[in-house]
Short mmCIF file of C-alpha atoms in Angstrom, two decimals:
data_model
loop_
_atom_site.label_atom_id
_atom_site.label_comp_id
_atom_site.label_asym_id
_atom_site.label_seq_id
_atom_site.Cartn_x
_atom_site.Cartn_y
_atom_site.Cartn_z
CA MET G 211 -2.49 37.34 59.77
CA ARG G 212 -5.17 37.04 62.44
CA LEU G 213 -8.82 37.73 61.64
CA SER G 214 -11.10 39.08 64.34
CA LYS G 215 -14.91 38.87 64.27
CA ARG G 216 -15.03 42.60 63.55
CA PHE G 217 -12.85 42.09 60.48
CA SER G 218 -14.46 38.87 59.26
CA THR G 219 -17.96 40.35 58.80
CA PRO G 220 -16.97 42.88 56.06
CA ILE G 221 -14.85 40.17 54.43
CA LEU G 222 -17.84 37.85 54.33
CA ARG G 223 -20.07 40.56 52.86
CA TYR G 224 -17.42 41.37 50.26
CA PHE G 225 -17.18 37.77 49.17
CA LEU G 226 -20.97 37.35 49.18
CA LEU G 227 -21.41 40.38 46.93
CA PHE G 228 -18.87 39.22 44.36
CA GLY G 229 -20.00 35.62 44.72
CA ILE G 230 -23.51 36.54 43.60
CA LEU G 231 -22.07 38.57 40.72
CA PHE G 232 -19.85 35.74 39.51
CA THR G 233 -22.71 33.28 39.91
CA SER G 234 -24.69 35.12 37.25
CA VAL G 235 -21.92 34.87 34.64
CA GLY G 236 -19.97 31.77 35.62
CA SER G 237 -20.14 28.26 34.22
CA ILE G 238 -18.53 25.16 35.57
CA HIS G 239 -18.60 22.90 32.54
CA GLY G 240 -19.73 22.61 28.94
CA LEU G 241 -21.44 20.16 26.63
CA GLU G 242 -20.94 19.35 22.93
CA PHE G 243 -21.90 16.47 20.69
CA TYR G 244 -21.52 15.60 17.02
CA LEU G 245 -23.33 13.62 14.34
CA ASN G 246 -21.04 14.36 11.44
CA ARG G 247 -22.91 12.55 8.61
CA PRO G 248 -26.17 10.87 7.58
CA PHE G 249 -26.53 7.13 8.19
CA MET G 250 -27.93 4.41 5.93
CA SER G 251 -30.62 2.04 7.14
CA ASN G 252 -28.12 -0.82 7.52
CA GLU G 253 -25.87 1.28 9.78
CA THR G 254 -26.07 2.01 13.50
CA PRO G 255 -26.19 5.78 14.09
CA THR G 256 -23.45 6.84 16.52
CA ALA G 257 -22.94 10.20 18.22
CA THR G 258 -19.82 11.55 19.92
CA ILE G 259 -20.60 13.46 23.13
CA TYR G 260 -18.04 15.68 24.87
CA ALA G 261 -18.94 16.29 28.51
CA SER G 262 -17.15 17.22 31.74
CA GLY G 263 -18.00 17.03 35.41
CA ASP G 264 -19.82 14.41 37.46
CA GLY G 265 -23.45 13.97 36.68
CA PRO G 266 -25.74 12.09 34.29
CA LEU G 267 -26.40 12.94 30.66
CA PHE G 268 -30.04 13.01 29.56
CA LEU G 269 -30.64 12.07 25.96
CA ARG G 270 -33.91 12.37 24.02
CA LEU G 271 -34.57 11.36 20.40
CA TYR G 272 -37.45 13.00 18.51
CA ARG G 273 -38.94 12.22 15.10
CA VAL G 274 -39.80 15.03 12.67
CA ASP G 275 -42.72 14.20 10.36
CA ASP G 276 -43.13 17.55 8.55
CA VAL G 277 -39.49 17.99 7.56
CA ASN G 278 -39.93 20.93 5.19
CA GLY G 279 -42.11 22.78 7.69
CA TYR G 280 -39.56 22.13 10.43
CA LEU G 281 -36.62 23.38 8.33
CA THR G 282 -38.36 26.64 7.43
CA GLN G 283 -38.01 27.65 11.11
CA GLN G 284 -34.28 26.86 11.24
CA SER G 285 -31.35 29.07 10.27
CA ASN G 286 -29.03 26.10 9.61
CA ILE G 287 -30.26 22.59 8.82
CA HIS G 288 -26.99 21.06 10.05
CA THR G 289 -27.18 22.66 13.50
CA VAL G 290 -30.79 22.92 14.56
CA THR G 291 -31.80 25.35 17.28
CA GLU G 292 -34.47 24.58 19.87
CA ASN G 293 -35.66 26.30 23.03
CA ASN G 294 -36.61 23.83 25.75
CA LYS G 295 -38.44 25.22 28.75
CA ARG G 296 -36.50 25.07 32.00
CA ILE G 297 -38.25 23.05 34.72
CA MET G 298 -38.37 24.90 38.03
CA GLN G 299 -37.45 22.84 41.08
CA PRO G 300 -39.49 22.90 44.31
CA GLY G 301 -38.91 25.74 46.76
CA TYR G 302 -36.43 23.89 49.00
CA PHE G 303 -34.23 22.83 46.07
CA LEU G 304 -34.42 26.30 44.55
CA TRP G 305 -33.21 27.86 47.80
CA ARG G 306 -30.50 25.20 48.12
CA SER G 307 -29.40 25.99 44.56
CA VAL G 308 -28.95 29.69 45.43
CA VAL G 309 -26.94 28.82 48.53
CA GLU G 310 -24.73 26.38 46.64
CA ASN G 311 -24.04 28.94 43.91
CA ILE G 312 -22.96 31.50 46.49
CA GLU G 313 -20.75 28.97 48.27
CA HIS G 314 -19.17 27.85 45.02
CA SER G 315 -18.37 31.47 44.04
CA LEU G 316 -16.84 32.14 47.46
CA TYR G 317 -14.54 29.15 47.20
CA SER G 318 -13.64 29.96 43.58
CA LEU G 319 -12.73 33.55 44.42
CA ALA G 320 -10.70 32.46 47.41
CA ARG G 321 -8.72 29.92 45.40
CA ARG G 322 -8.06 32.48 42.66
CA TYR G 323 -6.99 35.46 44.78
CA MET G 324 -5.75 34.08 48.13
CA ARG G 325 -2.78 32.05 49.26
CA ALA G 326 -3.43 28.61 50.69
CA ASP G 327 -2.43 29.56 54.26
CA TYR G 328 -4.67 32.66 54.14
CA ARG G 329 -7.57 30.50 52.99
CA GLU G 330 -7.06 28.19 55.97
CA ARG G 331 -7.09 31.14 58.40
CA LEU G 332 -10.18 32.60 56.75
CA ARG G 333 -12.02 29.27 57.02
CA GLU G 334 -11.14 29.02 60.71
CA ALA G 335 -12.25 32.63 61.37
CA LEU G 336 -15.58 32.16 59.57
CA GLY G 337 -16.20 28.61 60.68
CA LEU G 338 -16.46 27.27 57.13
CA GLN G 339 -16.00 23.71 55.96
CA LYS G 340 -13.51 22.65 53.30
CA TYR G 341 -14.59 22.88 49.68
CA ALA G 342 -17.00 20.08 48.72
CA PHE G 343 -17.36 19.18 45.04
CA PRO G 344 -19.64 18.72 43.20
CA PHE G 345 -22.75 20.62 44.25
CA ARG G 346 -26.16 19.17 43.57
CA ASP G 347 -27.26 22.26 41.64
CA ARG G 348 -24.63 21.79 38.97
CA PHE G 349 -25.15 18.09 38.45
CA PRO G 350 -28.75 17.25 39.34
CA GLU G 351 -30.02 13.70 39.10
CA ALA G 352 -33.14 14.91 37.24
CA ASN G 353 -33.46 16.47 33.78
CA LEU G 354 -33.93 20.23 34.12
CA PHE G 355 -35.55 20.65 30.67
CA SER G 356 -39.04 19.77 29.51
CA PRO G 357 -39.48 17.75 26.25
CA LEU G 358 -40.01 19.41 22.89
CA LYS G 359 -43.39 19.30 21.17
CA LEU G 360 -42.22 16.61 18.75
CA PRO G 361 -42.95 12.83 18.72
CA LEU G 362 -40.60 11.29 21.30
CA VAL G 363 -38.88 8.13 20.02
CA SER G 364 -36.67 7.29 22.99
CA GLU G 365 -35.32 8.78 26.22
CA LYS G 366 -32.19 7.59 28.03
CA THR G 367 -29.95 8.52 30.95
CA LEU G 368 -26.17 8.10 30.58
CA GLN G 369 -23.96 8.13 33.67
CA VAL G 370 -20.73 10.14 33.39
CA HIS G 371 -17.89 10.14 35.90
CA ALA G 372 -15.14 12.43 34.71
CA ARG G 373 -13.79 15.71 36.05
CA TYR G 374 -12.24 16.53 32.70
CA TRP G 375 -13.42 16.65 29.10
CA GLN G 376 -14.24 13.18 27.90
CA ALA G 377 -15.47 11.87 24.54
CA LEU G 378 -18.33 9.41 24.90
CA LYS G 379 -19.75 7.29 22.09
CA HIS G 380 -23.47 6.54 22.06
CA ASN G 381 -25.20 4.14 19.68
CA PHE G 382 -28.85 4.81 18.93
CA GLY G 383 -29.51 1.28 17.70
CA LYS G 384 -31.44 0.51 14.54
CA LEU G 385 -33.71 3.38 13.50
CA ALA G 386 -36.33 3.60 10.77
CA ASN G 387 -35.49 5.87 7.86
CA GLY G 388 -36.39 9.47 8.55
CA PHE G 389 -35.35 12.84 9.99
CA TYR G 390 -34.69 12.99 13.75
CA VAL G 391 -33.64 15.58 16.30
CA VAL G 392 -31.29 14.56 19.11
CA GLU G 393 -31.31 16.43 22.44
CA VAL G 394 -28.54 16.03 25.02
CA SER G 395 -28.52 17.83 28.37
CA GLN G 396 -26.36 17.77 31.47
CA GLY G 397 -27.24 19.99 34.39
CA ARG G 398 -27.91 23.47 33.04
CA HIS G 399 -26.42 22.75 29.60
CA ILE G 400 -28.37 21.54 26.57
CA ALA G 401 -27.56 20.96 22.88
CA HIS G 402 -29.44 19.74 19.79
CA SER G 403 -28.49 18.19 16.46
CA PRO G 404 -30.30 16.64 13.49
CA LEU G 405 -29.95 12.92 12.76
CA VAL G 406 -30.74 11.62 9.26
CA VAL G 407 -31.26 7.95 8.40
CA SER G 408 -31.61 7.63 4.64
CA ASP G 409 -30.68 5.46 1.64
CA ILE G 410 -30.66 8.20 -1.01
CA ALA G 411 -28.16 10.86 -2.08
CA MET G 412 -27.95 13.62 -4.68
CA VAL G 413 -25.62 15.93 -6.56
CA THR G 414 -26.81 19.42 -7.52
CA LYS G 415 -25.61 21.87 -10.16
CA THR G 416 -27.01 25.37 -9.86
CA SER G 417 -26.66 28.45 -12.07
CA PRO G 418 -28.70 31.65 -12.32
CA GLU G 419 -30.52 30.06 -15.31
CA ASN G 420 -31.32 26.53 -14.17
CA ILE G 421 -31.11 23.86 -11.48
CA LEU G 422 -30.05 20.27 -12.21
CA VAL G 423 -30.25 17.45 -9.66
CA TYR G 424 -28.97 13.90 -10.08
CA ALA G 425 -30.05 11.40 -7.42
CA ILE G 426 -29.32 7.72 -6.75
CA ASP G 427 -30.35 4.90 -4.44
CA LEU G 428 -27.31 4.24 -2.20
CA LYS G 429 -28.18 0.57 -1.76
CA THR G 430 -28.49 -0.32 -5.44
CA GLY G 431 -26.51 2.50 -7.05
CA GLU G 432 -29.31 2.96 -9.57
CA PRO G 433 -30.82 6.33 -10.55
CA LEU G 434 -33.69 7.34 -8.31
CA ASP G 435 -37.32 7.41 -9.43
CA ASP G 436 -40.55 8.61 -7.83
CA ALA G 437 -38.94 11.35 -5.75
CA SER G 438 -39.20 15.13 -5.55
CA VAL G 439 -36.85 18.05 -4.92
CA THR G 440 -37.93 21.03 -2.82
CA VAL G 441 -35.96 24.29 -2.79
CA LEU G 442 -35.85 26.37 0.39
CA THR G 443 -34.29 29.83 0.33
CA GLY G 444 -32.99 31.36 3.55
CA LYS G 445 -32.79 34.88 4.90
CA LYS G 446 -31.49 35.65 8.37
CA ASN G 447 -32.79 32.95 10.73
CA LYS G 448 -35.53 31.30 8.65
CA HIS G 449 -36.11 29.50 5.36
CA GLU G 450 -39.00 29.74 2.92
CA GLU G 451 -40.31 26.91 0.73
CA ARG G 452 -40.13 28.21 -2.85
CA LEU G 453 -40.36 25.42 -5.42
CA THR G 454 -40.97 21.66 -5.74
CA PHE G 455 -40.21 19.79 -8.96
CA PRO G 456 -40.25 16.02 -9.72
CA LEU G 457 -37.35 13.67 -10.27
CA VAL G 458 -37.64 11.14 -13.11
CA GLY G 459 -34.97 8.64 -14.10
CA GLY G 460 -32.61 10.08 -11.53
CA ILE G 461 -32.77 13.60 -13.03
CA ALA G 462 -34.66 16.69 -11.87
CA PHE G 463 -34.42 19.91 -13.85
CA THR G 464 -35.98 23.37 -13.75
CA ASP G 465 -35.22 26.73 -15.34
CA ASP G 466 -37.53 28.56 -12.94
CA THR G 467 -34.84 30.34 -10.89
CA GLY G 468 -36.25 33.82 -10.31
CA PHE G 469 -36.64 33.16 -6.61
CA LEU G 470 -32.84 32.82 -6.24
CA ASN G 471 -32.38 36.58 -6.53
CA GLY G 472 -31.54 37.97 -3.09
CA ALA G 473 -31.34 34.55 -1.41
CA GLU G 474 -28.65 34.45 1.30
CA LYS G 475 -28.59 30.64 1.29
CA THR G 476 -30.37 27.84 -0.51
CA VAL G 477 -31.29 24.35 0.72
CA TYR G 478 -32.31 21.51 -1.59
CA VAL G 479 -34.37 18.75 0.01
CA LEU G 480 -34.66 15.42 -1.82
CA LYS G 481 -37.55 13.26 -0.55
CA ARG G 482 -38.63 9.71 -1.33
CA GLY G 483 -41.08 8.40 1.24
CA SER G 484 -39.25 8.63 4.57
CA ASP G 485 -35.82 9.01 2.92
CA TYR G 486 -34.25 12.47 2.78
CA ALA G 487 -31.08 14.06 1.42
CA PHE G 488 -29.98 17.67 1.88
CA THR G 489 -27.50 20.10 0.41
CA ASP G 490 -26.55 23.69 1.33
CA LEU G 491 -25.44 26.51 -0.96
CA TYR G 492 -24.25 29.65 0.80
CA ALA G 493 -22.75 31.76 -2.01
CA LEU G 494 -25.03 31.58 -5.02
CA ASP G 495 -24.51 34.26 -7.65
CA ALA G 496 -28.03 34.88 -8.94
CA SER G 497 -27.11 37.72 -11.30
CA LYS G 498 -28.38 37.06 -14.82
CA LYS G 499 -26.02 38.12 -17.62
CA LEU G 500 -26.96 37.89 -21.28
CA PHE G 501 -23.55 36.82 -22.57
CA ARG G 502 -20.53 34.75 -21.77
CA ALA G 503 -17.29 36.26 -23.03
CA ALA G 504 -13.55 35.70 -23.19
CA VAL G 505 -11.30 38.74 -23.58
CA TYR G 506 -7.62 37.91 -24.05
CA THR G 507 -4.34 39.04 -25.65
CA ASP G 508 -1.75 37.13 -27.69
CA ARG G 509 0.70 37.37 -24.77
CA PRO G 510 0.20 38.13 -21.09
CA LEU G 511 3.40 40.22 -20.86
CA TYR G 512 4.83 42.88 -23.16
CA ARG G 513 7.85 45.15 -23.36
CA MET G 514 7.50 48.88 -24.01
CA GLY G 515 6.85 49.44 -27.72
CA ASP G 516 5.45 45.98 -28.43
CA LYS G 517 2.19 45.63 -30.37
CA VAL G 518 -0.72 44.24 -28.33
CA GLN G 519 -3.23 42.06 -30.16
CA VAL G 520 -6.63 41.75 -28.42
CA ARG G 521 -9.47 39.37 -29.20
CA GLY G 522 -12.93 39.04 -27.66
CA VAL G 523 -15.40 36.19 -28.19
CA PHE G 524 -19.06 36.57 -27.14
CA VAL G 525 -21.74 33.88 -26.95
CA ARG G 526 -25.27 34.07 -25.63
CA ARG G 527 -26.24 32.08 -22.55
CA GLN G 528 -28.16 29.66 -24.77
CA GLY G 529 -24.92 28.84 -26.63
CA ALA G 530 -25.49 30.78 -29.89
CA ALA G 531 -22.93 33.27 -31.16
CA ALA G 532 -23.64 36.86 -30.17
CA HIS G 533 -23.98 39.71 -32.65
CA GLY G 534 -24.01 43.48 -32.43
CA LYS G 535 -21.70 46.44 -31.93
CA VAL G 536 -18.96 46.25 -29.28
CA THR G 537 -17.18 49.24 -27.75
CA TYR G 538 -13.78 48.63 -26.22
CA SER G 539 -11.20 50.55 -24.20
CA VAL G 540 -7.81 50.03 -22.54
CA LYS G 541 -7.33 51.63 -19.09
CA ASN G 542 -4.20 52.28 -17.05
CA PRO G 543 -3.92 51.77 -13.24
CA GLN G 544 -5.35 55.29 -12.73
CA ASN G 545 -8.49 54.18 -14.63
CA GLU G 546 -7.65 56.54 -17.48
CA VAL G 547 -8.51 55.46 -21.05
CA VAL G 548 -5.30 55.12 -23.12
CA PHE G 549 -6.91 53.49 -26.18
CA SER G 550 -10.51 53.01 -27.35
CA GLY G 551 -12.63 52.06 -30.34
CA SER G 552 -15.63 50.04 -31.53
CA GLY G 553 -16.55 47.36 -34.06
CA GLN G 554 -19.14 44.82 -35.18
CA LEU G 555 -18.98 41.22 -34.03
CA SER G 556 -18.33 38.65 -36.73
CA SER G 557 -20.74 35.82 -37.53
CA ALA G 558 -18.81 33.72 -34.99
CA GLY G 559 -19.31 36.39 -32.29
CA SER G 560 -15.70 37.57 -32.26
CA LEU G 561 -13.89 40.90 -32.51
CA SER G 562 -10.18 41.75 -32.62
CA PHE G 563 -8.01 44.87 -32.63
CA GLU G 564 -4.38 45.82 -32.04
CA PHE G 565 -2.43 48.86 -30.81
CA ALA G 566 1.18 49.82 -30.09
CA THR G 567 2.48 50.44 -26.57
CA ASN G 568 5.07 53.10 -27.48
CA ASN G 569 3.65 55.71 -25.09
CA LEU G 570 2.66 53.31 -22.27
CA LYS G 571 4.71 52.92 -19.12
CA PRO G 572 5.35 49.58 -17.37
CA ALA G 573 2.15 48.79 -15.45
CA TYR G 574 -0.96 46.61 -15.29
CA TYR G 575 -3.60 47.48 -17.92
CA ARG G 576 -7.27 46.46 -18.10
CA ILE G 577 -9.25 45.81 -21.27
CA GLU G 578 -13.01 46.41 -21.21
CA MET G 579 -15.47 45.31 -23.92
CA ALA G 580 -19.14 46.34 -23.73
CA LEU G 581 -22.04 44.70 -25.61
CA GLU G 582 -25.63 45.81 -24.95
CA ASN G 583 -24.57 47.63 -21.74
CA GLU G 584 -22.90 44.47 -20.42
CA THR G 585 -19.17 44.79 -19.78
CA HIS G 586 -16.56 42.01 -19.87
CA SER G 587 -12.86 42.47 -19.18
CA GLY G 588 -9.33 41.14 -19.65
CA SER G 589 -5.84 42.38 -18.80
CA PHE G 590 -2.14 42.43 -19.70
CA LEU G 591 1.18 43.66 -18.25
CA ILE G 592 3.91 45.91 -19.62
CA GLU G 593 7.29 45.42 -17.97
CA GLN G 594 10.79 46.64 -18.69
CA TYR G 595 13.56 44.21 -17.89
CA LYS G 596 17.31 44.51 -18.05
CA LYS G 597 20.06 42.59 -16.30
CA PRO G 598 20.86 44.21 -12.93
CA GLU G 599 24.37 45.58 -12.51
CA THR G 600 24.33 46.24 -8.76
CA ARG G 601 23.42 44.35 -5.60
CA ALA G 602 23.00 45.13 -1.90
CA SER G 603 22.78 43.02 1.25
CA PHE G 604 22.38 43.35 5.02
CA ARG G 605 24.15 41.51 7.81
CA SER G 606 22.66 41.64 11.33
CA GLU G 607 24.99 41.56 14.31
CA LYS G 608 22.32 39.74 16.41
CA SER G 609 19.07 38.08 15.36
CA VAL G 610 17.54 38.62 18.83
CA ILE G 611 18.02 41.49 21.29
CA LEU G 612 16.25 42.79 24.41
CA SER G 613 14.13 45.93 24.68
CA GLY G 614 16.33 48.96 25.34
CA GLU G 615 19.33 47.51 23.49
CA THR G 616 20.50 48.87 20.15
CA GLY G 617 20.39 46.60 17.14
CA GLU G 618 23.19 46.93 14.61
CA VAL G 619 23.02 45.99 10.92
CA LEU G 620 25.70 46.38 8.23
CA LEU G 621 24.63 47.44 4.72
CA SER G 622 26.92 46.54 1.81
CA ALA G 623 26.44 47.41 -1.87
CA SER G 624 28.56 46.74 -4.96
CA TYR G 625 28.53 46.12 -8.70
CA TYR G 626 28.30 42.49 -9.82
CA SER G 627 31.80 43.00 -11.17
CA GLY G 628 32.97 43.39 -7.56
CA GLU G 629 33.55 47.13 -7.44
CA ALA G 630 32.05 48.77 -4.35
CA LEU G 631 29.32 51.40 -4.66
CA ALA G 632 31.49 54.02 -3.00
CA GLN G 633 29.79 57.15 -1.69
CA ALA G 634 26.45 55.92 -3.08
CA PRO G 635 23.31 57.51 -1.59
CA ALA G 636 20.94 55.19 0.30
CA ALA G 637 17.39 55.65 1.62
CA ILE G 638 16.85 53.76 4.90
CA THR G 639 13.49 52.78 6.43
CA ILE G 640 13.21 51.23 9.91
CA GLU G 641 9.88 49.55 10.75
CA ARG G 642 8.49 47.28 13.43
CA SER G 643 5.54 44.93 13.85
CA ARG G 644 4.15 43.40 17.02
CA LEU G 645 4.79 39.73 17.63
CA SER G 646 1.55 37.82 18.25
CA TYR G 647 1.32 34.69 20.35
CA PRO G 648 -1.35 31.95 20.23
CA TRP G 649 -4.00 32.33 22.90
CA TRP G 650 -2.91 29.05 24.48
CA TYR G 651 0.44 30.61 25.42
CA GLY G 652 -1.45 32.23 28.30
CA PHE G 653 -0.44 35.86 27.73
CA GLY G 654 -4.03 37.05 27.58
CA SER G 655 -6.39 38.19 24.85
CA ASP G 656 -4.70 41.59 24.44
CA GLU G 657 -1.42 39.91 23.46
CA TYR G 658 -3.25 37.84 20.86
CA TYR G 659 -5.71 40.36 19.43
CA GLY G 660 -4.34 43.76 20.46
CA TYR G 661 -6.16 46.89 19.41
CA ASP G 662 -6.41 46.26 15.68
CA TYR G 663 -6.46 42.46 15.52
CA PHE G 664 -4.00 39.94 14.17
CA PRO G 665 -2.05 40.12 11.91
CA TYR G 666 -0.29 43.32 12.93
CA GLN G 667 0.80 45.92 10.38
CA TRP G 668 4.23 47.41 10.00
CA GLU G 669 4.63 50.82 11.66
CA THR G 670 7.40 53.18 10.61
CA VAL G 671 9.97 53.90 13.32
CA LYS G 672 12.38 56.09 11.33
CA GLU G 673 13.19 57.12 7.76
CA PHE G 674 16.39 58.86 6.70
CA ASN G 675 18.92 59.23 3.88
CA THR G 676 22.61 58.42 4.24
CA THR G 677 25.72 57.77 2.14
CA LEU G 678 27.87 54.64 1.94
CA ASP G 679 31.59 54.87 2.71
CA ALA G 680 34.46 54.29 0.28
CA GLN G 681 34.11 50.52 0.63
CA GLY G 682 30.35 50.59 -0.08
CA HIS G 683 29.45 49.88 3.57
CA ILE G 684 27.55 51.62 6.33
CA LYS G 685 26.64 50.47 9.84
CA ILE G 686 23.13 51.39 10.94
CA ALA G 687 22.16 51.56 14.62
CA VAL G 688 18.56 50.71 15.50
CA PRO G 689 17.59 51.87 19.03
CA THR G 690 14.65 50.13 20.74
CA ASP G 691 12.27 51.17 23.53
CA GLN G 692 13.43 50.49 27.09
CA GLN G 693 9.82 50.29 28.39
CA ALA G 694 8.25 48.44 25.44
CA GLN G 695 4.82 46.97 26.16
CA PHE G 696 5.09 44.24 23.51
CA ASP G 697 7.61 42.04 21.72
CA TYR G 698 8.45 43.21 18.20
CA THR G 699 9.98 42.21 14.89
CA TYR G 700 12.11 45.04 13.52
CA ARG G 701 12.70 45.38 9.77
CA VAL G 702 15.35 47.53 8.11
CA ARG G 703 14.98 48.28 4.37
CA ALA G 704 17.46 50.07 2.13
CA SER G 705 17.37 51.41 -1.44
CA VAL G 706 20.83 52.24 -2.84
CA SER G 707 21.28 54.35 -6.00
CA ALA G 708 24.26 53.74 -8.29
CA LYS G 709 25.83 56.21 -10.70
CA ASN G 710 24.09 54.48 -13.62
CA ARG G 711 20.74 55.40 -11.93
CA GLU G 712 20.02 51.78 -11.11
CA GLU G 713 18.47 51.22 -7.69
CA THR G 714 19.06 48.05 -5.69
CA GLN G 715 17.19 47.02 -2.56
CA ALA G 716 17.98 44.98 0.53
CA ALA G 717 16.17 44.14 3.79
CA THR G 718 16.82 42.36 7.08
CA ARG G 719 14.92 41.57 10.27
CA PHE G 720 15.60 40.88 13.93
CA LYS G 721 13.41 40.31 16.98
CA VAL G 722 13.22 42.39 20.15
CA TYR G 723 11.93 40.72 23.33
CA ARG G 724 11.03 42.37 26.63
CA SER G 725 12.96 39.83 28.71
CA LYS G 726 15.11 36.76 28.42
CA VAL G 727 12.59 34.61 30.27
CA ASN G 728 8.80 34.69 30.59
CA LEU G 729 7.23 32.91 33.55
CA ARG G 730 3.55 31.92 33.38
#
């Protein structure tokens, strides 16, 4: 292919247009770092930084003095969020940055969509130089972000020389006890994380009625004195300081828990001087019930006609036995009441009753007991069991076939005595489900997620009734799509009815691929 000047100008404009577009959404590298635990004062805090591409890392360490005030502005105390202002470069460097972004997008598009020999011809026609990496804009020698409005403890520059992801360890040296924020940036990427240096720890137990905290000194192992616990409740992206109560002899306790209602998350902050400890609770049930109850039967499983014995025990939250009138009912799977009654609780807070299951079918049943408009429940099962007399099985001719081929499965059914279920009716269901592949297989997001997300459901291909032959066999043909868009697992299910009205089931599966080989 030969490119003339007349042809090269539209090509250049085309690449410029898409280069600018890709510049606005593209990214050449990423940045992550981790501080996975608090550190004691006799330890050296260490962070793991994952970075790629040539260019220095800029690291700042800030101290937070008003910890509670700082946390109220955060949505997650373990992953703090900050918004550093971007420093604008002088006019020349800004213009050079725009040019470099356009050039980088041109080269990236060319490498993605053009053959190597075509790229050489295009470079010759346009008079372009070979790709030069890296550009100054992506890996500047100066920090592009201004400092936060927090006391700055230290600031360092770390040189990185790697064109692939690399884990770097950084030691912060000895730090005074306290709460810190670490900032790491590289080029246009920036990340933040909290860093805690502390010699205290705590265990919390929380219920809708009270909060109990036990705290110790990690150095001595002794219970902690002269400290306080502050509770922060969170909604959406912020926290609110709700309650502070003292810790004496290693124990802090409060039954003031009204503020827990409606809290999406709760943070407990233990503070002793410059030492801090934190805990998160994300699923706190703040509903207040008057009673605790156990509703149970003498057996979990019954046969039809057995007598069910039910007992309920109620105690108040304070531990005393409950008293009053209890109404009870037994409901079937359709939520219909099949038995009901009422009675007074004994002095021990218990109530019992019994009923026969003569008219109840095998199913799952729920027991409900209500005291002062508060309902507690239990359950039991009724099942009918007898030794099966028949059996059925499938045998697949092939476990794997290609799209367009016909799968064949052989259904066999017989009595356990060995006699075949001759001329027995059978209900056949053929289903299929898409095969999903991990995203790293390279098939694309549609293969992994599809239109209704992984895992895929079974879809019915065909349902029909048939009859077994004199030997209790039948061969079932399963046609597949010639132009299938996905790989599938096919499932064949059968329900065979014997003369004694007993039904026996069988199932088998096989896979259907679009081709023998997939090249990526």
